[in-house]
GROMACS .gro file of C-alpha atoms in nm:
model
   78
    1MET     CA    1  -4.150  17.592   7.399
    2LEU     CA    2  -3.812  17.698   7.266
    3THR     CA    3  -3.830  18.074   7.314
    4GLU     CA    4  -4.058  18.378   7.346
    5PHE     CA    5  -4.026  18.713   7.176
    6GLY     CA    6  -4.252  19.000   7.076
    7GLY     CA    7  -4.561  18.843   7.233
    8ALA     CA    8  -4.514  18.509   7.056
    9ALA     CA    9  -4.395  18.165   7.165
   10VAL     CA   10  -4.192  17.945   6.931
   11GLY     CA   11  -4.169  17.575   6.999
   12LEU     CA   12  -4.182  17.212   6.895
   13TRP     CA   13  -4.492  16.998   6.949
   14GLU     CA   14  -4.517  16.622   6.919
   15MET     CA   15  -4.803  16.373   6.929
   16ARG     CA   16  -4.800  15.995   6.901
   17GLU     CA   17  -5.056  15.796   6.706
   18GLY     CA   18  -5.411  15.857   6.820
   19ILE     CA   19  -5.695  16.107   6.826
   20ALA     CA   20  -5.726  16.422   7.038
   21GLU     CA   21  -5.968  16.715   7.050
   22ASP     CA   22  -5.858  17.070   7.122
   23VAL     CA   23  -5.966  17.434   7.133
   24GLU     CA   24  -5.695  17.632   6.959
   25ARG     CA   25  -5.512  17.958   7.015
   26ASP     CA   26  -5.376  18.186   6.741
   27GLU     CA   27  -5.097  17.981   6.586
   28VAL     CA   28  -4.907  17.909   6.267
   29PHE     CA   29  -4.726  17.579   6.235
   30LEU     CA   30  -4.520  17.375   5.992
   31VAL     CA   31  -4.521  16.995   6.001
   32ILE     CA   32  -4.164  16.864   6.004
   33SER     CA   33  -4.234  16.489   6.037
   34GLY     CA   34  -4.516  16.238   6.063
   35SER     CA   35  -4.863  16.222   5.914
   36GLY     CA   36  -5.227  16.263   6.005
   37ALA     CA   37  -5.503  16.519   5.971
   38VAL     CA   38  -5.663  16.803   6.159
   39THR     CA   39  -6.040  16.844   6.121
   40PHE     CA   40  -6.220  17.165   6.216
   41ALA     CA   41  -6.571  17.182   6.365
   42ASP     CA   42  -6.706  17.316   6.031
   43GLY     CA   43  -6.585  16.997   5.857
   44GLU     CA   44  -6.273  17.139   5.694
   45ARG     CA   45  -5.997  16.875   5.698
   46ILE     CA   46  -5.628  16.937   5.637
   47GLU     CA   47  -5.399  16.645   5.565
   48LEU     CA   48  -5.075  16.676   5.761
   49ARG     CA   49  -4.737  16.567   5.626
   50PRO     CA   50  -4.388  16.721   5.622
   51GLY     CA   51  -4.388  17.066   5.462
   52VAL     CA   52  -4.757  17.145   5.526
   53GLY     CA   53  -4.821  17.479   5.696
   54VAL     CA   54  -5.145  17.558   5.881
   55ARG     CA   55  -5.298  17.868   6.040
   56LEU     CA   56  -5.510  17.808   6.351
   57ARG     CA   57  -5.734  18.078   6.496
   58SER     CA   58  -5.820  18.132   6.858
   59GLY     CA   59  -6.135  17.938   6.945
   60ASP     CA   60  -6.110  17.689   6.655
   61ARG     CA   61  -6.237  17.350   6.771
   62THR     CA   62  -6.025  17.076   6.619
   63THR     CA   63  -5.984  16.701   6.613
   64TRP     CA   64  -5.632  16.572   6.554
   65GLN     CA   65  -5.585  16.228   6.402
   66VAL     CA   66  -5.221  16.123   6.403
   67ASP     CA   67  -5.129  15.819   6.192
   68THR     CA   68  -4.751  15.830   6.241
   69PRO     CA   69  -4.583  16.031   6.518
   70LEU     CA   70  -4.630  16.399   6.429
   71ARG     CA   71  -4.384  16.679   6.499
   72LYS     CA   72  -4.446  17.045   6.419
   73VAL     CA   73  -4.270  17.372   6.482
   74TYR     CA   74  -4.511  17.647   6.586
   75VAL     CA   75  -4.539  18.019   6.647
   76MET     CA   76  -4.823  18.107   6.885
   77LEU     CA   77  -4.944  18.436   7.027
   78THR     CA   78  -4.902  18.443   7.404
   0.00000   0.00000   0.00000
């Protein structure tokens, strides 16, 4: 996390190649480097690459597949 203000956290997140499952919180992020995909429990899949922005909702169940080290900047409700 870089900072907090107005009930939100702003930070950088990184993940190396691999697969991880998560239950999300309310968040908006922008991919700044790397590639992969995030797949939601309902089957929706978003390809991740620099410049792609995504909105996650609290309770979303996701699977992250990272092909090349992924870095994103995020804003998350705390």
